mmCIF file of C-alpha atoms in Angstrom:
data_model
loop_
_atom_site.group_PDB
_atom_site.id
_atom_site.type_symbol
_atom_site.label_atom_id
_atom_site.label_comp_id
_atom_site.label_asym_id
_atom_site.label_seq_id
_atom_site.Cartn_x
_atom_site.Cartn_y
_atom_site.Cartn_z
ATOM 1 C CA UNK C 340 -4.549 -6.921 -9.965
ATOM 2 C CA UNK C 341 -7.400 -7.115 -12.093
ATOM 3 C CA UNK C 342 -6.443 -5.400 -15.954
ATOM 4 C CA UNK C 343 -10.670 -4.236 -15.600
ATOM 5 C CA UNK C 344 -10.169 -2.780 -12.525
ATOM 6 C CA UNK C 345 -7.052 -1.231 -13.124
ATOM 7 C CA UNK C 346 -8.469 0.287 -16.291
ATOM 8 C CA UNK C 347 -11.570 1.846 -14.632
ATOM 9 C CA UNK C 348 -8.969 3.418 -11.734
ATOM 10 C CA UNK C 349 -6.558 4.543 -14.281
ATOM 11 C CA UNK C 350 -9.420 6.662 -17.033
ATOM 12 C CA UNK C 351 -10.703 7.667 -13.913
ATOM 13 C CA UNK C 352 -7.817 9.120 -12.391
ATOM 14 C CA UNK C 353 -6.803 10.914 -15.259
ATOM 15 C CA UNK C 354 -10.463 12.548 -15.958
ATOM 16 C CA UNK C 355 -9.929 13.768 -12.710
ATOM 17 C CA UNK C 356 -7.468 15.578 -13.206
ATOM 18 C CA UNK C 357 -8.653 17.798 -16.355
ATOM 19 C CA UNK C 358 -11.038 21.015 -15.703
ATOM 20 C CA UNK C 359 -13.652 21.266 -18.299
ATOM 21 C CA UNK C 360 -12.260 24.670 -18.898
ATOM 22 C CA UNK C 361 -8.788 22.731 -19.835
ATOM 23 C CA UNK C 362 -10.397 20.779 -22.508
ATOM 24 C CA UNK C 363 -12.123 23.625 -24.355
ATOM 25 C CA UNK C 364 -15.634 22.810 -22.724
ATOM 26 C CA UNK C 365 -18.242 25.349 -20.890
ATOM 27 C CA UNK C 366 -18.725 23.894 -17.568
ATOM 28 C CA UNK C 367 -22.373 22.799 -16.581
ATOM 29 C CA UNK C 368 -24.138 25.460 -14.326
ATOM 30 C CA UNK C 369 -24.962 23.378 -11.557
ATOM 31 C CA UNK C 370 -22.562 22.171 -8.836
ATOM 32 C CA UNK C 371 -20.210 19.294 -9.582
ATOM 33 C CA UNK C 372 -20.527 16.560 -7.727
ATOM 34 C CA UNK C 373 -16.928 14.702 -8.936
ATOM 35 C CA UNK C 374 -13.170 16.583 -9.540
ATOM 36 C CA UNK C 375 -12.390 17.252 -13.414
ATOM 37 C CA UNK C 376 -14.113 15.848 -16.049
ATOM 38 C CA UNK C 377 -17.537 14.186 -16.153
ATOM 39 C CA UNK C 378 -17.697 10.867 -17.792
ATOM 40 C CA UNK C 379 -20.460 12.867 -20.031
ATOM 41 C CA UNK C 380 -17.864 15.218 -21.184
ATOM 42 C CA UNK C 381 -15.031 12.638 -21.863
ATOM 43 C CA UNK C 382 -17.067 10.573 -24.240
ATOM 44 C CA UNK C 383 -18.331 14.021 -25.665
ATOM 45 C CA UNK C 384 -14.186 15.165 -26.526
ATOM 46 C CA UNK C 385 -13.148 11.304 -27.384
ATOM 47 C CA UNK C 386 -16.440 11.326 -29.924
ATOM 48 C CA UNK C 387 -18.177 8.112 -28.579
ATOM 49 C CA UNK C 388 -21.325 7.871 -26.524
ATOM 50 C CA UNK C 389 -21.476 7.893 -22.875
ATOM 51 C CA UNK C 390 -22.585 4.601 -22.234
ATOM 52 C CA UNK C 391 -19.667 3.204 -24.589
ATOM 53 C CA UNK C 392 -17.330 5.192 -22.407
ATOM 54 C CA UNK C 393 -19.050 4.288 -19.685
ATOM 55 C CA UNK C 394 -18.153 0.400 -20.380
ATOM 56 C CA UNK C 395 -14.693 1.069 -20.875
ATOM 57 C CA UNK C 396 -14.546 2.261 -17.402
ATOM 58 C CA UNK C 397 -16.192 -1.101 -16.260
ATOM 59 C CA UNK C 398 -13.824 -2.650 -18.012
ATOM 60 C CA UNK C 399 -15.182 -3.970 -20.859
ATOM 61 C CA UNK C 400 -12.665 -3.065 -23.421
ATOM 62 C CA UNK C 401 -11.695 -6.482 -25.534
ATOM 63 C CA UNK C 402 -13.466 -4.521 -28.359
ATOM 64 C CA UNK C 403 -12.359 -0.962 -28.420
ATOM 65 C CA UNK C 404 -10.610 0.114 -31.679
ATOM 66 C CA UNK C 405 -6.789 1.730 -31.670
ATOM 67 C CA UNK C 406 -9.070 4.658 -32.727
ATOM 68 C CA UNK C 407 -11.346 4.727 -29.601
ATOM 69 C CA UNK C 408 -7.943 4.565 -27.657
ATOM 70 C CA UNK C 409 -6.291 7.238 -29.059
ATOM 71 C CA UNK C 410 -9.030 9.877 -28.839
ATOM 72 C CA UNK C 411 -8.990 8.907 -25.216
ATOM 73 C CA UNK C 412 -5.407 9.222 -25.148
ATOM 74 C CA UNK C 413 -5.739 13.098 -26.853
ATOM 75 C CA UNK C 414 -8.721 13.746 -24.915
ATOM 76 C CA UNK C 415 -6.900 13.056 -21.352
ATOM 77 C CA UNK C 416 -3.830 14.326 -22.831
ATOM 78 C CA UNK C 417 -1.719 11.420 -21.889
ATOM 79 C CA UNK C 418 2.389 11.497 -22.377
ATOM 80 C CA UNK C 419 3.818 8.369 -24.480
ATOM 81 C CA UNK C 420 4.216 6.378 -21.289
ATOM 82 C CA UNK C 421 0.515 6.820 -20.261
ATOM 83 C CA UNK C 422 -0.731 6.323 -23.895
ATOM 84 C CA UNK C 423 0.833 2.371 -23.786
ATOM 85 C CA UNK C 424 -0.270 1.591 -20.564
ATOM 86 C CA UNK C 425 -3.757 2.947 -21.716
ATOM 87 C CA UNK C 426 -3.211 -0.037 -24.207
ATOM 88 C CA UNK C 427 -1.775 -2.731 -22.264
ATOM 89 C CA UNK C 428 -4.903 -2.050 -19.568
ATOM 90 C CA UNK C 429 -7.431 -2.198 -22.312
ATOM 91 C CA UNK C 430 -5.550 -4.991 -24.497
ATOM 92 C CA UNK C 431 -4.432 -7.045 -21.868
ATOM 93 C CA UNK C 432 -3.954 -10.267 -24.374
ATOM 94 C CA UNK C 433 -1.582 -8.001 -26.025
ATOM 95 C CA UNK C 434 0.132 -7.504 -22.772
ATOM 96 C CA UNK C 435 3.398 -10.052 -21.223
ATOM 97 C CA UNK C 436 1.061 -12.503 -19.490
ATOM 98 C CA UNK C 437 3.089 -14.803 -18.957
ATOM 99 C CA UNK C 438 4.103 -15.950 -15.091
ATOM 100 C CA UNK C 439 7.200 -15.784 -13.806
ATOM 101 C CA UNK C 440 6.874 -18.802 -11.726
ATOM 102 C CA UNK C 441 10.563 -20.420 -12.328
ATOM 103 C CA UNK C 442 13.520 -18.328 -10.630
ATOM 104 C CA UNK C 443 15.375 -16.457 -13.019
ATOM 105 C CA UNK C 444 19.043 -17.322 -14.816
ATOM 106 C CA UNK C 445 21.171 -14.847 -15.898
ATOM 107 C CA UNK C 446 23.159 -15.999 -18.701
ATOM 108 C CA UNK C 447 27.209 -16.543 -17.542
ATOM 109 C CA UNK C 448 27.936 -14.354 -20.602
ATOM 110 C CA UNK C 449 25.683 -11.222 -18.984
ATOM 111 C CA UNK C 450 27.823 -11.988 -15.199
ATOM 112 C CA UNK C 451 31.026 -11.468 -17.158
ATOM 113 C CA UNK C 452 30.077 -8.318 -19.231
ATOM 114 C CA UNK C 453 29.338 -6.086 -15.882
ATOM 115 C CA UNK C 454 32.311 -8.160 -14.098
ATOM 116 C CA UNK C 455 34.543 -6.786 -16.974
ATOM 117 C CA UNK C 456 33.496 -2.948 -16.005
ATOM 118 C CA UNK C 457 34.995 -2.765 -12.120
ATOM 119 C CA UNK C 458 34.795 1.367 -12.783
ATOM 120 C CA UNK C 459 31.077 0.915 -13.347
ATOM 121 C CA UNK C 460 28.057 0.298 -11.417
ATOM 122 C CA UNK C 461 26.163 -2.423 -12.895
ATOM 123 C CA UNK C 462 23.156 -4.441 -11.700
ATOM 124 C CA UNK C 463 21.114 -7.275 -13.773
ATOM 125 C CA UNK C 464 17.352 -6.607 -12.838
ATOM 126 C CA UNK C 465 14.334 -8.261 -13.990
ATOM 127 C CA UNK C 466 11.440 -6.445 -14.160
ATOM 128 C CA UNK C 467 10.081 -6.236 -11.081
ATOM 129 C CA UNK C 468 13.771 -4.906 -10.016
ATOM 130 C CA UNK C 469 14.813 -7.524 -7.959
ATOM 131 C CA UNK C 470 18.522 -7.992 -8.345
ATOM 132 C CA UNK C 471 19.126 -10.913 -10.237
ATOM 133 C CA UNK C 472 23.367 -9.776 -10.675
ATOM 134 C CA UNK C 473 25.801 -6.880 -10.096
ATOM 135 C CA UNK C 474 29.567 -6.501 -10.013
ATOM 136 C CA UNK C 475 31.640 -5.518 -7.077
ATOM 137 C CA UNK C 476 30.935 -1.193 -7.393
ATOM 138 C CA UNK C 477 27.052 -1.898 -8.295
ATOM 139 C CA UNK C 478 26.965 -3.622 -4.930
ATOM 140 C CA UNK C 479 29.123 -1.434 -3.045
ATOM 141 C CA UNK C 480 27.043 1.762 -4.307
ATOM 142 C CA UNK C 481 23.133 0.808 -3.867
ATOM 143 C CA UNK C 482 23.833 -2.351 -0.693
ATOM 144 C CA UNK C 483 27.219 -2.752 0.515
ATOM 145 C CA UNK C 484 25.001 -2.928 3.739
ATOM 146 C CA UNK C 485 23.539 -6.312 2.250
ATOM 147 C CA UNK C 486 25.288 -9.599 1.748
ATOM 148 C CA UNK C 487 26.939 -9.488 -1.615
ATOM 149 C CA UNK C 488 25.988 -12.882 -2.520
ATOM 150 C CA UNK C 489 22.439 -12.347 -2.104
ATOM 151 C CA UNK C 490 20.991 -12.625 -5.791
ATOM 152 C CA UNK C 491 22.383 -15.913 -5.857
ATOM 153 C CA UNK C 492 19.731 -17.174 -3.777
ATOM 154 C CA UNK C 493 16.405 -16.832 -5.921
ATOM 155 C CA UNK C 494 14.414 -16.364 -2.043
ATOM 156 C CA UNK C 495 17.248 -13.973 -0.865
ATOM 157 C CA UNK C 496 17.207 -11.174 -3.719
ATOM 158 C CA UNK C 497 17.258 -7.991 -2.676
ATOM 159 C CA UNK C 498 14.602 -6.274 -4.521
ATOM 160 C CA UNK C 499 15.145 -2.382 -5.443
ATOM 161 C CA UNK C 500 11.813 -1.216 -5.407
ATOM 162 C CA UNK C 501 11.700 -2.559 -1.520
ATOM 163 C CA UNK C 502 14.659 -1.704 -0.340
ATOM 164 C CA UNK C 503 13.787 2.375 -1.382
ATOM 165 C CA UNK C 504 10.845 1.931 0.639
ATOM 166 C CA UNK C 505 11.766 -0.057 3.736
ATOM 167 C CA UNK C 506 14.940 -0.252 4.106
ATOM 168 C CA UNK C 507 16.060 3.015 6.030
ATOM 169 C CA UNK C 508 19.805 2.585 4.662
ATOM 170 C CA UNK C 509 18.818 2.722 0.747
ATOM 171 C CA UNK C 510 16.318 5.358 2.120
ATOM 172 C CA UNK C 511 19.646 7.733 3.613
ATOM 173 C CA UNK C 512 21.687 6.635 0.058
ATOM 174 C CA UNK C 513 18.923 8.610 -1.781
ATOM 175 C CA UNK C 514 19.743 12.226 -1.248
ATOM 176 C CA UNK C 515 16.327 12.964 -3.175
ATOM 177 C CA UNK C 516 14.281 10.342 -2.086
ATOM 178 C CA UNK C 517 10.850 11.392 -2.904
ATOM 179 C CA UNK C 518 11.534 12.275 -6.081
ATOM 180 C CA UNK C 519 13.115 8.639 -7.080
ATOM 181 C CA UNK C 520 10.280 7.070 -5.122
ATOM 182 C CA UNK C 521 8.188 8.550 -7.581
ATOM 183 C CA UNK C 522 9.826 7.126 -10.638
ATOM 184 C CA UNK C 523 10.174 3.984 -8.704
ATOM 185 C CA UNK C 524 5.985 3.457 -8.685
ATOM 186 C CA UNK C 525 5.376 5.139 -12.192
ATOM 187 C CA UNK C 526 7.718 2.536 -13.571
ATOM 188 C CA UNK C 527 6.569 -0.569 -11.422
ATOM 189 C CA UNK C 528 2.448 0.641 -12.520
ATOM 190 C CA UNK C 529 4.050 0.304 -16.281
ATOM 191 C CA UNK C 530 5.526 -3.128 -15.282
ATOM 192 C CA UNK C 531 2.169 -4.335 -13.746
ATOM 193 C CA UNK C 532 -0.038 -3.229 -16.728
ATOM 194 C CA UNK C 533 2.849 -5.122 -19.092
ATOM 195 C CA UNK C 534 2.811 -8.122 -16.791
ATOM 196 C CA UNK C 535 -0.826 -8.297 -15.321
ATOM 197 C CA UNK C 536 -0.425 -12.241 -14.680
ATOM 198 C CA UNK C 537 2.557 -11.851 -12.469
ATOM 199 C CA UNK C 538 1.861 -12.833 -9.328
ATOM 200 C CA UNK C 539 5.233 -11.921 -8.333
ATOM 201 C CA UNK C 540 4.220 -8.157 -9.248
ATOM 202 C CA UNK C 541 1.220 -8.362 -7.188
ATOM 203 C CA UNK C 542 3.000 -9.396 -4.378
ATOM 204 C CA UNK C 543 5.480 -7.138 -4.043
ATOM 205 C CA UNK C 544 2.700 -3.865 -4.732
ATOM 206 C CA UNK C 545 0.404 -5.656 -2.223
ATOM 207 C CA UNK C 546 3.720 -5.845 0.779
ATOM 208 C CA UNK C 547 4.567 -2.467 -0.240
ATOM 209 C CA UNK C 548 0.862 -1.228 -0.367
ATOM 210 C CA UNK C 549 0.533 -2.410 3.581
ATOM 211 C CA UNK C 550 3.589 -1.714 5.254
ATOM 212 C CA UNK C 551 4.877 1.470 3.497
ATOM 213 C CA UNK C 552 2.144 4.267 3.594
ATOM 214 C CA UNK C 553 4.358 6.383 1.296
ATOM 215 C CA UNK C 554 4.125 3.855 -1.056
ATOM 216 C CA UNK C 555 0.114 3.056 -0.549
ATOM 217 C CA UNK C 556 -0.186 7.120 -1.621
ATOM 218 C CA UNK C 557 2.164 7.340 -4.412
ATOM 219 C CA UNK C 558 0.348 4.144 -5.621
ATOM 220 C CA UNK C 559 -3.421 5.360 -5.498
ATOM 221 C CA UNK C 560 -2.244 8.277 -7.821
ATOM 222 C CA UNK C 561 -1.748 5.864 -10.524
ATOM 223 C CA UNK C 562 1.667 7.731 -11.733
ATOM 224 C CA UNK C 563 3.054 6.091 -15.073
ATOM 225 C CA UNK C 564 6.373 6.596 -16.473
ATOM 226 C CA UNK C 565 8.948 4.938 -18.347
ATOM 227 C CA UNK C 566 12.642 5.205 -16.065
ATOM 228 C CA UNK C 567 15.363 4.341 -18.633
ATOM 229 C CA UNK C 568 17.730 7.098 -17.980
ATOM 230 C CA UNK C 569 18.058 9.835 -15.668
ATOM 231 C CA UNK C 570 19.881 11.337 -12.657
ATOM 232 C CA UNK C 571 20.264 10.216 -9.135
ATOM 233 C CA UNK C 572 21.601 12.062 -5.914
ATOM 234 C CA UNK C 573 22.968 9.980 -3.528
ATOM 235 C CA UNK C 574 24.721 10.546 0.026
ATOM 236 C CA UNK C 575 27.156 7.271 0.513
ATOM 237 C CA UNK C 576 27.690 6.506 3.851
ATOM 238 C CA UNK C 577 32.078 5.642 2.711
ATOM 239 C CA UNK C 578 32.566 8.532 -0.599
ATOM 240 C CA UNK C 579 29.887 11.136 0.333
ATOM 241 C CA UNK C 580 27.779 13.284 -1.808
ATOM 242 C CA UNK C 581 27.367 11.685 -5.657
ATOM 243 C CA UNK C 582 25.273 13.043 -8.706
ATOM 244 C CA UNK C 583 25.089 9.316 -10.877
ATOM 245 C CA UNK C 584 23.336 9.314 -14.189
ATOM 246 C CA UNK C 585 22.833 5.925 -15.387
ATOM 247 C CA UNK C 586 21.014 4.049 -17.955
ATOM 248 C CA UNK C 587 18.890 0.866 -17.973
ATOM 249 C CA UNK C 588 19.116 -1.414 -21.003
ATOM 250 C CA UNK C 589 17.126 -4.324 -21.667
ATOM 251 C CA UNK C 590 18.953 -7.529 -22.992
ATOM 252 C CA UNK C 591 18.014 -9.182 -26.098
ATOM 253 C CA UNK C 592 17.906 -12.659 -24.652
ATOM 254 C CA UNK C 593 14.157 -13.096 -24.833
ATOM 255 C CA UNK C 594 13.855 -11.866 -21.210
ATOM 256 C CA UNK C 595 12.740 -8.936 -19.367
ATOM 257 C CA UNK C 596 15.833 -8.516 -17.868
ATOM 258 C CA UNK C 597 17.988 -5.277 -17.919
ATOM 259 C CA UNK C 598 21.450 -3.911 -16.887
ATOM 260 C CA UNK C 599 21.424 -0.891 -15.136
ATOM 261 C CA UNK C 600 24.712 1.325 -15.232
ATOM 262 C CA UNK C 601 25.904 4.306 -13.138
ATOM 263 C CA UNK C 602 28.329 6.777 -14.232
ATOM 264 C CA UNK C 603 29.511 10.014 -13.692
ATOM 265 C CA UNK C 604 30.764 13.464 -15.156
ATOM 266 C CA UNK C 605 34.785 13.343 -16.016
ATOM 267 C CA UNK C 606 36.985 15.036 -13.394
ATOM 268 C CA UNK C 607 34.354 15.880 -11.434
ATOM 269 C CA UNK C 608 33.893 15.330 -7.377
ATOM 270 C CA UNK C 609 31.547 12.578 -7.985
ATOM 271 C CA UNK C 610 33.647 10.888 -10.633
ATOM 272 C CA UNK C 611 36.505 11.008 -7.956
ATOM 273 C CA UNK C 612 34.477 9.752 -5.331
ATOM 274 C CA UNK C 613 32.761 6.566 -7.764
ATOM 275 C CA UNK C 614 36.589 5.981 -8.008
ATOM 276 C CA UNK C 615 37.889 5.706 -4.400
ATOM 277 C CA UNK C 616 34.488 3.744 -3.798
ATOM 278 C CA UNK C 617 35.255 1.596 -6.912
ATOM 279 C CA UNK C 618 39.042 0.354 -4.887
ATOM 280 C CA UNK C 619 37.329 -0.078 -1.356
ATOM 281 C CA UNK C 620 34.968 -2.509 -3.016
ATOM 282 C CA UNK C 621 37.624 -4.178 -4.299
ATOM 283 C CA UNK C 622 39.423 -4.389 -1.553
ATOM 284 C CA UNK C 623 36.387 -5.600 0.061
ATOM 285 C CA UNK C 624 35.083 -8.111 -2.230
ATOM 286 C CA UNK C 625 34.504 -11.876 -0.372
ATOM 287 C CA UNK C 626 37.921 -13.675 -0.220
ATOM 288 C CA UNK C 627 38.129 -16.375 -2.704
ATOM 289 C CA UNK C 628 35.221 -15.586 -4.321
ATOM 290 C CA UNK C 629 34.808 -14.649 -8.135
ATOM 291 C CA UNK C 630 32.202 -11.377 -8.463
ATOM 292 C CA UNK C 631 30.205 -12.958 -10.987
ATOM 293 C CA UNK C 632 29.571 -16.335 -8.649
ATOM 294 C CA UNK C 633 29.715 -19.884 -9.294
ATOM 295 C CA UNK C 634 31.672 -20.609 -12.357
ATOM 296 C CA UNK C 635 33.079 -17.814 -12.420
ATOM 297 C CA UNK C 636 29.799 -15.966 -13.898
ATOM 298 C CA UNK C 637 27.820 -15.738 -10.462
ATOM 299 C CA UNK C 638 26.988 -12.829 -8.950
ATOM 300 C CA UNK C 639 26.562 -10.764 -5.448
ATOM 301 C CA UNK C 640 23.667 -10.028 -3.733
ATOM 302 C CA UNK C 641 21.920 -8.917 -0.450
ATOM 303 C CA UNK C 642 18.623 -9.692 1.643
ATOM 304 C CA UNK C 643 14.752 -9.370 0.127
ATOM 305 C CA UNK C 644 12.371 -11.849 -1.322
ATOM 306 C CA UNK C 645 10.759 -11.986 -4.151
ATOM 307 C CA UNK C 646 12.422 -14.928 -6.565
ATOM 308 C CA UNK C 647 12.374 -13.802 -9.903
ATOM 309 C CA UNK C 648 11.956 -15.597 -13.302
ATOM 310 C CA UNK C 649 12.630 -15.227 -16.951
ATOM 311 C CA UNK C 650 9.601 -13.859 -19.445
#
């Protein structure tokens, strides 16, 4: 994944998108040729010349000025999220390049803090979502399909992002499963333009790109958004029908990694349900084993591949 490429597809896409009678501008007489804007009238509302625009979209940004950027960014009318991947695609030194080569450690003291919450769903990700650590409920709400013990094994982690597109069991759990697959590329395009020397990223986009066509589309519309709290619908094949918020929250370790918790209204049918779910995975936890792994501070886990790594 290229950060020049990637640049040129992303101003690109986003011209596209804006009329010239959205921007304020008369629209030339003769027939367009291209959707949206013309690269002409892009440099005209971001005030720089067309074939200084016209670079950017090649790619050649290592010079461009925060002010060049954030004309562009008014001009296309980019949210928050699109306005810092704008930057991380046209700064790419200033973006995390740094592999993730080594398989990721979760610290023991992160395994017992989501151990300590059996009411709550909670799953360690890194950020390319595989699962790196979750407690009994996280597993028994997103995989209890998968082996629990999974993200113990660096080449057996499930990986979230996969398993909504092909695995048909996560695919049934997600009562509103287009709109999460959604989120689920926006955010993994804001991970790649973070990350662009992770070849781990570029794996997993390049599996997905082939064997999911969903995911190929969603993917060539070059969605970007930030995913850090929200709403989910699911339909659990052992509680039923859930409405989950939940939260993602990075660690301050000097990782990338984040714990993602699930919750629910008080006294309502899902918080009920979370609860009965919460003693059957209990109940149903390996024999003998401790939830958070070796030590005491492991971790379960289920099938995927993609090893993951600190920052």
């Amino acid at each position: 994944m290229e950060t020049s490429t990637a640049l040129g597809e992303f101003l690109r896409n986003r011209r596209a998108r804006l009329r010239p009678e959205d921007a304020g501008l008369t629209p030339y007489p003769n027939r367009r040729r291209v959707p949206g804007l013309r690269r002409e009238e892009l440099a005209l509302l971001a005030g720089v010349s067309v074939t200084y625009y016209t670079r950017l979209e090649q790619g050649h940004s290592a010079n461009a000025s925060d002010g060049v950027l954030d004309a562009l960014a008014r001009a296309l009318r980019l949210t928050g999220d699109e306005r810092a991947h704008l930057y991380d695609l046209a700064r790419p030194a200033r973006a995390g390049r740094t592999p993730q080569d080594r398989p990721a450690k979760v610290r023991p003291a992160t395994r017992h803090l989501i151990d300590a919450m059996p009411q709550v769903p909670a799953v360690v990700l890194d950020r390319g979502n595989d699962v790196l650590a979750w407690n009994a409920l996280g597993h028994a709400l997103l995989a209890g399909h998968l082996d629990p013990t999974g993200p113990e094994r660096p080449a057996d982690r499930p990986n979230l992002t996969r398993l909504l597109f092909l695995d048909p069991h996560t695919r049934e759990l997600h009562a509103r499963w287009e709109e999460d697959a959604k989120v689920a590329v926006a955010a993994l395009r804001l991970a790649v333009g973070r990350h662009p020397q992770d070849r781990r990223l570029a794996h997993l986009v390049g599996q997905l790109a082939i064997q999911s066509p969903e995911f190929a589309a969603l993917w060539a519309r070059h969605p970007v958004r930030d995913c850090a709290v929200g709403s989910k619908s699911f339909r659990h094949p052992l509680v039923g029908p859930m409405e989950l918020h939940f939260e993602s929250l990075p660690l301050s370790d000097g990782t990338t990694h984040r714990v993602l918790l699930y919750g629910a209204a008080p006294d309502s049918p899902s918080a009920a349900a979370l609860a009965l779910l919460s003693r059957s995975s209990r109940d149903s936890w390996p024999t003998g084993a401790s939830p958070s792994g070796p030590g005491g501070s492991g971790c379960p886990s289920a099938t995927g591949r993609t090893p993951a790594a600190p920052r």
